[in-house]
């Protein structure tokens, strides 16, 4: 396992990070098996563990907290805040009021006195980013978090946050956590260059594109739209839809490339993000120890220029064939934001 500096923090993290979204009721509800996954990752040299308060409604943090007892000092622990945690209008978001409550809840579930990397899970257009940066800076000074970052922020939101930090003399986002895979290369256009320009560490998520790059979904095969991820968002997996048929065509080409390289499709998928100079660590999200072992084989795979050129010919740089964060869109893209009131749509009075 190799290690890289996380942005300008001086913190050294493994180039693969254990993501724990699948530990808990949403994925693997067996807490003992979840602990074995965590221990197997640490034993393999991973020193970076990423979770979030909303993963299985806090259960993932509880599993991670129990698993890290006795090993906490050797782990760079990351979690996130933003998504609703219960009923009520103020039990989520990026406000000072909620973040101060949420960090205490995460510390309790994680059984720790500090969080190494506290991430804002999504942008919140109801809250001034100055408010968010201010409270995160306070938490650093209080010793409850060591540093902080953002996750799945558009490039413009990242730039605005850095501008506010500079103008208001506030601590800045040190990391960004975007989706990035062989099928989702859109972040290469602006997010990764902006992160690199500002010296941010980059943790990428969904290298397997929600299962499309596991080899489970193949052209001509049967796709069960009633189970797993496909049941949650069938429109993203239904092979009858042209955009999904295109993804399956590309998967076949990537399988052929993996065969030529002597690796599996998942190994190719896990190795790909690390080739980008902006990427610090790739998040792996296994449900079981066996899945983790399979994914870690990609850690030893180095893609040369010829292999990357062949990937570019299949999926051109900056192209999104699959939107990993399909369940969320910025408020600016909602119909209400894109349309003027009816009375104001004409260029002149009738």
mmCIF file of C-alpha atoms in Angstrom:
data_model
loop_
_atom_site.group_PDB
_atom_site.id
_atom_site.type_symbol
_atom_site.label_atom_id
_atom_site.label_comp_id
_atom_site.label_asym_id
_atom_site.label_seq_id
_atom_site.Cartn_x
_atom_site.Cartn_y
_atom_site.Cartn_z
ATOM 1 C CA UNK A 1 0.000 0.000 0.000
ATOM 2 C CA UNK A 2 1.275 3.431 -0.925
ATOM 3 C CA UNK A 3 0.605 6.659 0.979
ATOM 4 C CA UNK A 4 0.073 10.233 -0.141
ATOM 5 C CA UNK A 5 -0.229 13.557 1.661
ATOM 6 C CA UNK A 6 -3.844 14.664 2.074
ATOM 7 C CA UNK A 7 -3.831 18.069 0.427
ATOM 8 C CA UNK A 8 -1.649 20.459 2.395
ATOM 9 C CA UNK A 9 -2.552 18.978 5.779
ATOM 10 C CA UNK A 10 0.616 16.941 6.262
ATOM 11 C CA UNK A 11 -1.560 13.892 7.021
ATOM 12 C CA UNK A 12 -0.401 10.757 5.211
ATOM 13 C CA UNK A 13 -3.200 8.520 3.931
ATOM 14 C CA UNK A 14 -3.267 5.264 1.996
ATOM 15 C CA UNK A 15 -4.024 5.504 -1.715
ATOM 16 C CA UNK A 16 -7.079 3.357 -1.091
ATOM 17 C CA UNK A 17 -9.589 4.291 1.584
ATOM 18 C CA UNK A 18 -12.115 1.974 3.221
ATOM 19 C CA UNK A 19 -15.592 3.329 2.573
ATOM 20 C CA UNK A 20 -18.219 2.012 4.960
ATOM 21 C CA UNK A 21 -21.519 2.943 3.338
ATOM 22 C CA UNK A 22 -22.322 -0.749 2.926
ATOM 23 C CA UNK A 23 -21.753 -1.554 6.612
ATOM 24 C CA UNK A 24 -25.109 -1.484 8.387
ATOM 25 C CA UNK A 25 -28.723 -2.120 7.488
ATOM 26 C CA UNK A 26 -28.383 -0.723 3.962
ATOM 27 C CA UNK A 27 -25.714 -3.281 3.076
ATOM 28 C CA UNK A 28 -24.338 -5.772 5.601
ATOM 29 C CA UNK A 29 -26.208 -5.589 8.940
ATOM 30 C CA UNK A 30 -23.840 -8.040 10.686
ATOM 31 C CA UNK A 31 -21.763 -5.851 13.028
ATOM 32 C CA UNK A 32 -19.160 -8.552 13.620
ATOM 33 C CA UNK A 33 -18.678 -9.057 9.890
ATOM 34 C CA UNK A 34 -18.426 -5.278 9.502
ATOM 35 C CA UNK A 35 -15.670 -5.185 12.105
ATOM 36 C CA UNK A 36 -13.833 -7.949 10.235
ATOM 37 C CA UNK A 37 -13.976 -5.848 7.059
ATOM 38 C CA UNK A 38 -12.455 -2.894 8.926
ATOM 39 C CA UNK A 39 -9.722 -5.042 10.479
ATOM 40 C CA UNK A 40 -8.903 -6.703 7.142
ATOM 41 C CA UNK A 41 -8.486 -3.281 5.542
ATOM 42 C CA UNK A 42 -6.168 -2.086 8.306
ATOM 43 C CA UNK A 43 -4.168 -5.313 8.136
ATOM 44 C CA UNK A 44 -3.730 -4.743 4.375
ATOM 45 C CA UNK A 45 -2.118 -1.363 5.024
ATOM 46 C CA UNK A 46 -5.132 0.916 4.646
ATOM 47 C CA UNK A 47 -4.979 3.658 7.288
ATOM 48 C CA UNK A 48 -7.878 5.741 5.966
ATOM 49 C CA UNK A 49 -11.532 5.000 6.851
ATOM 50 C CA UNK A 50 -14.452 7.035 5.519
ATOM 51 C CA UNK A 51 -18.016 6.976 6.813
ATOM 52 C CA UNK A 52 -20.963 9.388 7.242
ATOM 53 C CA UNK A 53 -23.629 10.056 9.824
ATOM 54 C CA UNK A 54 -26.425 9.189 7.365
ATOM 55 C CA UNK A 55 -25.055 5.766 6.350
ATOM 56 C CA UNK A 56 -27.687 3.353 7.689
ATOM 57 C CA UNK A 57 -28.934 6.210 9.916
ATOM 58 C CA UNK A 58 -25.773 6.236 12.031
ATOM 59 C CA UNK A 59 -25.290 2.459 12.216
ATOM 60 C CA UNK A 60 -22.208 2.553 9.988
ATOM 61 C CA UNK A 61 -20.496 4.975 12.363
ATOM 62 C CA UNK A 62 -21.353 2.697 15.274
ATOM 63 C CA UNK A 63 -19.802 -0.322 13.531
ATOM 64 C CA UNK A 64 -16.663 1.645 12.677
ATOM 65 C CA UNK A 65 -16.419 2.991 16.219
ATOM 66 C CA UNK A 66 -16.542 -0.478 17.743
ATOM 67 C CA UNK A 67 -14.087 -1.881 15.195
ATOM 68 C CA UNK A 68 -11.479 0.824 15.836
ATOM 69 C CA UNK A 69 -11.251 0.274 19.583
ATOM 70 C CA UNK A 70 -7.574 -0.265 20.355
ATOM 71 C CA UNK A 71 -6.503 0.867 16.857
ATOM 72 C CA UNK A 72 -7.835 4.417 16.714
ATOM 73 C CA UNK A 73 -4.462 6.184 16.905
ATOM 74 C CA UNK A 74 -3.265 4.491 13.705
ATOM 75 C CA UNK A 75 -6.310 5.447 11.613
ATOM 76 C CA UNK A 76 -7.183 8.624 9.739
ATOM 77 C CA UNK A 77 -10.921 8.714 10.366
ATOM 78 C CA UNK A 78 -13.295 10.671 8.141
ATOM 79 C CA UNK A 79 -17.027 11.218 8.424
ATOM 80 C CA UNK A 80 -19.619 13.609 6.981
ATOM 81 C CA UNK A 81 -22.528 15.875 7.842
ATOM 82 C CA UNK A 82 -25.431 17.329 5.853
ATOM 83 C CA UNK A 83 -28.221 14.844 5.110
ATOM 84 C CA UNK A 84 -31.284 14.727 7.403
ATOM 85 C CA UNK A 85 -30.961 12.634 10.539
ATOM 86 C CA UNK A 86 -34.576 12.371 11.659
ATOM 87 C CA UNK A 87 -37.726 14.416 11.361
ATOM 88 C CA UNK A 88 -37.830 18.191 11.561
ATOM 89 C CA UNK A 89 -36.658 21.094 9.401
ATOM 90 C CA UNK A 90 -33.411 21.683 11.340
ATOM 91 C CA UNK A 91 -32.079 18.117 11.630
ATOM 92 C CA UNK A 92 -29.826 18.380 8.597
ATOM 93 C CA UNK A 93 -28.028 20.847 6.361
ATOM 94 C CA UNK A 94 -24.897 22.933 6.833
ATOM 95 C CA UNK A 95 -25.998 25.436 9.481
ATOM 96 C CA UNK A 96 -24.019 26.151 12.642
ATOM 97 C CA UNK A 97 -26.978 24.920 14.657
ATOM 98 C CA UNK A 98 -27.032 21.507 13.004
ATOM 99 C CA UNK A 99 -23.294 20.942 12.604
ATOM 100 C CA UNK A 100 -22.654 21.540 16.307
ATOM 101 C CA UNK A 101 -25.254 18.893 17.146
ATOM 102 C CA UNK A 102 -24.233 16.456 14.410
ATOM 103 C CA UNK A 103 -20.535 16.407 15.277
ATOM 104 C CA UNK A 104 -21.308 15.464 18.890
ATOM 105 C CA UNK A 105 -23.563 12.634 17.680
ATOM 106 C CA UNK A 106 -20.846 11.357 15.339
ATOM 107 C CA UNK A 107 -18.176 11.499 18.039
ATOM 108 C CA UNK A 108 -20.421 9.463 20.329
ATOM 109 C CA UNK A 109 -21.208 6.821 17.696
ATOM 110 C CA UNK A 110 -17.562 6.608 16.611
ATOM 111 C CA UNK A 111 -16.385 6.290 20.264
ATOM 112 C CA UNK A 112 -13.653 8.835 19.734
ATOM 113 C CA UNK A 113 -12.631 12.263 20.999
ATOM 114 C CA UNK A 114 -11.732 13.638 17.571
ATOM 115 C CA UNK A 115 -12.455 13.258 13.857
ATOM 116 C CA UNK A 116 -9.493 13.603 11.513
ATOM 117 C CA UNK A 117 -11.465 14.753 8.455
ATOM 118 C CA UNK A 118 -14.972 16.178 8.792
ATOM 119 C CA UNK A 119 -16.677 16.601 5.422
ATOM 120 C CA UNK A 120 -19.704 18.594 4.321
ATOM 121 C CA UNK A 121 -21.594 15.904 2.420
ATOM 122 C CA UNK A 122 -23.314 18.245 -0.058
ATOM 123 C CA UNK A 123 -23.682 21.966 -0.678
ATOM 124 C CA UNK A 124 -26.579 23.647 1.116
ATOM 125 C CA UNK A 125 -28.026 26.607 -0.757
ATOM 126 C CA UNK A 126 -30.072 27.639 2.277
ATOM 127 C CA UNK A 127 -26.930 28.338 4.283
ATOM 128 C CA UNK A 128 -24.266 30.942 3.557
ATOM 129 C CA UNK A 129 -20.972 29.078 3.088
ATOM 130 C CA UNK A 130 -19.378 31.620 5.460
ATOM 131 C CA UNK A 131 -21.599 30.239 8.231
ATOM 132 C CA UNK A 132 -20.433 26.698 7.501
ATOM 133 C CA UNK A 133 -16.734 27.553 7.276
ATOM 134 C CA UNK A 134 -16.949 29.550 10.493
ATOM 135 C CA UNK A 135 -18.362 26.712 12.591
ATOM 136 C CA UNK A 136 -15.957 24.181 11.071
ATOM 137 C CA UNK A 137 -13.055 26.455 12.011
ATOM 138 C CA UNK A 138 -14.406 26.629 15.549
ATOM 139 C CA UNK A 139 -14.483 22.828 15.729
ATOM 140 C CA UNK A 140 -10.847 22.667 14.632
ATOM 141 C CA UNK A 141 -9.866 25.110 17.385
ATOM 142 C CA UNK A 142 -11.849 23.077 19.921
ATOM 143 C CA UNK A 143 -9.920 19.945 18.896
ATOM 144 C CA UNK A 144 -13.050 18.014 17.897
ATOM 145 C CA UNK A 145 -11.936 17.800 14.275
ATOM 146 C CA UNK A 146 -8.452 18.050 12.798
ATOM 147 C CA UNK A 147 -9.364 19.364 9.339
ATOM 148 C CA UNK A 148 -12.387 19.567 7.064
ATOM 149 C CA UNK A 149 -13.462 19.227 3.450
ATOM 150 C CA UNK A 150 -16.431 18.981 1.108
ATOM 151 C CA UNK A 151 -18.051 16.197 -0.887
ATOM 152 C CA UNK A 152 -19.617 16.285 -4.347
ATOM 153 C CA UNK A 153 -19.441 20.063 -4.587
ATOM 154 C CA UNK A 154 -19.618 21.621 -8.069
ATOM 155 C CA UNK A 155 -16.444 23.423 -9.078
ATOM 156 C CA UNK A 156 -18.120 26.818 -8.767
ATOM 157 C CA UNK A 157 -19.135 26.071 -5.166
ATOM 158 C CA UNK A 158 -15.564 25.054 -4.332
ATOM 159 C CA UNK A 159 -14.177 28.275 -5.814
ATOM 160 C CA UNK A 160 -16.754 30.373 -3.953
ATOM 161 C CA UNK A 161 -15.864 28.652 -0.663
ATOM 162 C CA UNK A 162 -12.164 29.399 -1.173
ATOM 163 C CA UNK A 163 -12.965 33.006 -2.066
ATOM 164 C CA UNK A 164 -15.013 33.396 1.116
ATOM 165 C CA UNK A 165 -12.238 31.794 3.180
ATOM 166 C CA UNK A 166 -9.722 34.288 1.824
ATOM 167 C CA UNK A 167 -11.959 37.343 2.163
ATOM 168 C CA UNK A 168 -13.190 36.479 5.663
ATOM 169 C CA UNK A 169 -9.919 35.009 6.982
ATOM 170 C CA UNK A 170 -11.586 31.649 7.643
ATOM 171 C CA UNK A 171 -10.071 28.147 7.436
ATOM 172 C CA UNK A 172 -10.679 26.560 4.038
ATOM 173 C CA UNK A 173 -11.858 23.258 2.652
ATOM 174 C CA UNK A 174 -8.805 20.993 2.456
ATOM 175 C CA UNK A 175 -10.389 18.112 0.549
ATOM 176 C CA UNK A 176 -13.080 17.289 -1.997
ATOM 177 C CA UNK A 177 -14.775 13.905 -2.410
ATOM 178 C CA UNK A 178 -16.252 13.563 -5.919
ATOM 179 C CA UNK A 179 -17.630 10.539 -7.807
ATOM 180 C CA UNK A 180 -15.083 9.366 -10.386
ATOM 181 C CA UNK A 181 -14.939 6.197 -12.453
ATOM 182 C CA UNK A 182 -14.414 4.806 -15.933
ATOM 183 C CA UNK A 183 -18.055 5.653 -16.666
ATOM 184 C CA UNK A 184 -18.212 8.974 -14.789
ATOM 185 C CA UNK A 185 -15.371 11.222 -15.939
ATOM 186 C CA UNK A 186 -17.224 14.530 -15.838
ATOM 187 C CA UNK A 187 -15.213 15.791 -12.857
ATOM 188 C CA UNK A 188 -12.145 15.876 -15.098
ATOM 189 C CA UNK A 189 -13.579 18.991 -16.744
ATOM 190 C CA UNK A 190 -13.525 21.386 -13.787
ATOM 191 C CA UNK A 191 -13.719 19.759 -10.336
ATOM 192 C CA UNK A 192 -10.371 17.953 -10.438
ATOM 193 C CA UNK A 193 -8.479 20.900 -11.993
ATOM 194 C CA UNK A 194 -9.988 23.288 -9.425
ATOM 195 C CA UNK A 195 -9.092 20.948 -6.550
ATOM 196 C CA UNK A 196 -5.552 20.690 -7.842
ATOM 197 C CA UNK A 197 -5.320 24.457 -8.307
ATOM 198 C CA UNK A 198 -6.254 24.993 -4.652
ATOM 199 C CA UNK A 199 -4.021 22.223 -3.305
ATOM 200 C CA UNK A 200 -6.934 20.096 -2.103
ATOM 201 C CA UNK A 201 -6.729 16.408 -1.370
ATOM 202 C CA UNK A 202 -9.177 14.391 -3.495
ATOM 203 C CA UNK A 203 -10.952 11.240 -2.305
ATOM 204 C CA UNK A 204 -12.947 9.666 -5.124
ATOM 205 C CA UNK A 205 -16.035 7.526 -4.588
ATOM 206 C CA UNK A 206 -18.004 4.966 -6.613
ATOM 207 C CA UNK A 207 -15.117 3.541 -8.699
ATOM 208 C CA UNK A 208 -17.421 0.626 -9.639
ATOM 209 C CA UNK A 209 -20.208 2.961 -10.833
ATOM 210 C CA UNK A 210 -22.858 1.458 -8.538
ATOM 211 C CA UNK A 211 -22.072 -2.029 -9.813
ATOM 212 C CA UNK A 212 -21.819 -1.421 -13.557
ATOM 213 C CA UNK A 213 -18.080 -2.089 -13.386
ATOM 214 C CA UNK A 214 -18.285 -5.263 -11.296
ATOM 215 C CA UNK A 215 -19.131 -7.428 -14.313
ATOM 216 C CA UNK A 216 -22.524 -8.187 -12.814
ATOM 217 C CA UNK A 217 -24.393 -6.240 -15.489
ATOM 218 C CA UNK A 218 -23.557 -7.414 -19.010
ATOM 219 C CA UNK A 219 -24.991 -6.869 -22.463
ATOM 220 C CA UNK A 220 -27.539 -9.555 -23.258
ATOM 221 C CA UNK A 221 -27.688 -10.691 -19.641
ATOM 222 C CA UNK A 222 -30.642 -10.539 -17.315
ATOM 223 C CA UNK A 223 -30.820 -7.503 -15.044
ATOM 224 C CA UNK A 224 -33.106 -7.930 -12.053
ATOM 225 C CA UNK A 225 -34.744 -4.541 -11.575
ATOM 226 C CA UNK A 226 -36.439 -5.734 -8.405
ATOM 227 C CA UNK A 227 -33.387 -6.229 -6.177
ATOM 228 C CA UNK A 228 -30.243 -4.438 -5.020
ATOM 229 C CA UNK A 229 -29.367 -0.997 -6.351
ATOM 230 C CA UNK A 230 -31.463 -1.585 -9.462
ATOM 231 C CA UNK A 231 -34.599 -1.756 -7.315
ATOM 232 C CA UNK A 232 -33.882 1.683 -5.846
ATOM 233 C CA UNK A 233 -33.377 3.428 -9.204
ATOM 234 C CA UNK A 234 -34.586 1.074 -11.968
ATOM 235 C CA UNK A 235 -34.418 3.818 -14.611
ATOM 236 C CA UNK A 236 -30.643 3.824 -14.205
ATOM 237 C CA UNK A 237 -30.314 0.099 -14.903
ATOM 238 C CA UNK A 238 -33.159 -0.779 -17.308
ATOM 239 C CA UNK A 239 -31.365 -2.066 -20.457
ATOM 240 C CA UNK A 240 -34.345 -1.051 -22.596
ATOM 241 C CA UNK A 241 -33.381 2.621 -22.113
ATOM 242 C CA UNK A 242 -30.834 3.880 -24.687
ATOM 243 C CA UNK A 243 -28.521 5.475 -22.116
ATOM 244 C CA UNK A 244 -28.277 2.186 -20.192
ATOM 245 C CA UNK A 245 -27.772 0.183 -23.368
ATOM 246 C CA UNK A 246 -24.847 2.502 -24.165
ATOM 247 C CA UNK A 247 -23.299 1.832 -20.749
ATOM 248 C CA UNK A 248 -23.558 -1.908 -21.307
ATOM 249 C CA UNK A 249 -21.855 -1.542 -24.717
ATOM 250 C CA UNK A 250 -18.985 0.331 -23.077
ATOM 251 C CA UNK A 251 -18.736 -2.267 -20.293
ATOM 252 C CA UNK A 252 -18.137 -4.955 -22.938
ATOM 253 C CA UNK A 253 -15.274 -2.922 -24.388
ATOM 254 C CA UNK A 254 -13.784 -2.400 -20.944
ATOM 255 C CA UNK A 255 -14.052 -6.116 -20.167
ATOM 256 C CA UNK A 256 -12.082 -6.837 -23.341
ATOM 257 C CA UNK A 257 -9.439 -4.311 -22.299
ATOM 258 C CA UNK A 258 -9.176 -5.840 -18.830
ATOM 259 C CA UNK A 259 -8.718 -9.270 -20.411
ATOM 260 C CA UNK A 260 -5.884 -7.919 -22.554
ATOM 261 C CA UNK A 261 -4.237 -6.455 -19.453
ATOM 262 C CA UNK A 262 -4.592 -9.708 -17.518
ATOM 263 C CA UNK A 263 -6.859 -8.279 -14.830
ATOM 264 C CA UNK A 264 -10.536 -8.237 -13.950
ATOM 265 C CA UNK A 265 -12.926 -5.385 -14.727
ATOM 266 C CA UNK A 266 -13.200 -4.382 -11.019
ATOM 267 C CA UNK A 267 -9.397 -4.301 -10.730
ATOM 268 C CA UNK A 268 -9.204 -2.059 -13.788
ATOM 269 C CA UNK A 269 -11.927 0.175 -12.357
ATOM 270 C CA UNK A 270 -10.209 0.548 -8.984
ATOM 271 C CA UNK A 271 -6.827 1.317 -10.563
ATOM 272 C CA UNK A 272 -8.118 3.929 -13.014
ATOM 273 C CA UNK A 273 -8.796 6.944 -10.715
ATOM 274 C CA UNK A 274 -5.295 6.844 -9.215
ATOM 275 C CA UNK A 275 -3.799 7.648 -12.612
ATOM 276 C CA UNK A 276 -5.140 11.213 -12.394
ATOM 277 C CA UNK A 277 -2.604 13.560 -10.742
ATOM 278 C CA UNK A 278 -5.292 15.277 -8.647
ATOM 279 C CA UNK A 279 -6.454 12.088 -6.910
ATOM 280 C CA UNK A 280 -5.105 11.299 -3.444
ATOM 281 C CA UNK A 281 -7.097 8.202 -2.484
ATOM 282 C CA UNK A 282 -9.800 5.972 -3.978
ATOM 283 C CA UNK A 283 -12.647 4.911 -1.703
ATOM 284 C CA UNK A 284 -13.537 1.216 -1.779
ATOM 285 C CA UNK A 285 -16.960 0.223 -0.430
ATOM 286 C CA UNK A 286 -17.085 -3.549 0.187
ATOM 287 C CA UNK A 287 -19.837 -5.407 2.049
ATOM 288 C CA UNK A 288 -17.658 -8.402 2.924
ATOM 289 C CA UNK A 289 -14.037 -9.339 3.530
ATOM 290 C CA UNK A 290 -14.066 -11.310 0.277
ATOM 291 C CA UNK A 291 -15.174 -8.269 -1.707
ATOM 292 C CA UNK A 292 -12.458 -6.190 -0.079
ATOM 293 C CA UNK A 293 -9.792 -8.737 -1.017
ATOM 294 C CA UNK A 294 -10.937 -8.661 -4.627
ATOM 295 C CA UNK A 295 -10.907 -4.873 -4.801
ATOM 296 C CA UNK A 296 -7.466 -4.605 -3.225
ATOM 297 C CA UNK A 297 -6.003 -6.543 -6.150
ATOM 298 C CA UNK A 298 -6.481 -3.342 -8.122
ATOM 299 C CA UNK A 299 -4.154 -1.582 -5.690
ATOM 300 C CA UNK A 300 -1.207 -3.393 -7.240
ATOM 301 C CA UNK A 301 -2.236 -2.621 -10.824
ATOM 302 C CA UNK A 302 -0.416 0.164 -12.666
ATOM 303 C CA UNK A 303 -1.989 1.434 -15.874
ATOM 304 C CA UNK A 304 0.576 2.549 -18.448
ATOM 305 C CA UNK A 305 0.022 5.228 -21.088
ATOM 306 C CA UNK A 306 -1.059 2.683 -23.673
ATOM 307 C CA UNK A 307 -3.789 1.330 -21.384
ATOM 308 C CA UNK A 308 -4.968 4.847 -20.514
ATOM 309 C CA UNK A 309 -5.049 5.765 -24.224
ATOM 310 C CA UNK A 310 -7.276 2.766 -24.881
ATOM 311 C CA UNK A 311 -9.561 3.817 -22.021
ATOM 312 C CA UNK A 312 -9.753 7.336 -23.486
ATOM 313 C CA UNK A 313 -10.777 5.869 -26.840
ATOM 314 C CA UNK A 314 -13.636 3.977 -25.167
ATOM 315 C CA UNK A 315 -14.765 6.738 -22.778
ATOM 316 C CA UNK A 316 -13.345 10.124 -23.792
ATOM 317 C CA UNK A 317 -11.946 12.336 -21.000
ATOM 318 C CA UNK A 318 -14.551 14.487 -19.298
ATOM 319 C CA UNK A 319 -17.428 12.253 -20.436
ATOM 320 C CA UNK A 320 -20.207 11.139 -18.112
ATOM 321 C CA UNK A 321 -21.954 7.961 -19.254
ATOM 322 C CA UNK A 322 -23.199 7.399 -15.744
ATOM 323 C CA UNK A 323 -24.100 9.988 -13.147
ATOM 324 C CA UNK A 324 -23.105 8.478 -9.829
ATOM 325 C CA UNK A 325 -24.967 11.054 -7.774
ATOM 326 C CA UNK A 326 -28.215 10.557 -9.653
ATOM 327 C CA UNK A 327 -30.458 11.085 -6.644
ATOM 328 C CA UNK A 328 -29.341 14.698 -6.046
ATOM 329 C CA UNK A 329 -29.217 17.794 -8.187
ATOM 330 C CA UNK A 330 -28.409 21.402 -7.385
ATOM 331 C CA UNK A 331 -31.466 23.547 -6.677
ATOM 332 C CA UNK A 332 -30.398 25.735 -9.600
ATOM 333 C CA UNK A 333 -31.410 22.911 -11.963
ATOM 334 C CA UNK A 334 -34.968 22.524 -10.713
ATOM 335 C CA UNK A 335 -37.713 23.708 -13.104
ATOM 336 C CA UNK A 336 -38.712 26.484 -10.703
ATOM 337 C CA UNK A 337 -35.207 27.950 -10.828
ATOM 338 C CA UNK A 338 -34.984 27.738 -14.620
ATOM 339 C CA UNK A 339 -38.283 29.462 -15.411
ATOM 340 C CA UNK A 340 -39.323 33.041 -14.926
ATOM 341 C CA UNK A 341 -42.843 33.748 -13.688
ATOM 342 C CA UNK A 342 -45.312 33.518 -16.577
ATOM 343 C CA UNK A 343 -45.938 37.259 -16.539
ATOM 344 C CA UNK A 344 -42.223 37.976 -17.110
ATOM 345 C CA UNK A 345 -41.514 35.537 -19.946
ATOM 346 C CA UNK A 346 -42.335 37.847 -22.829
ATOM 347 C CA UNK A 347 -39.756 40.362 -24.019
ATOM 348 C CA UNK A 348 -42.387 43.117 -24.195
ATOM 349 C CA UNK A 349 -45.900 43.795 -22.985
ATOM 350 C CA UNK A 350 -48.672 42.546 -25.267
#
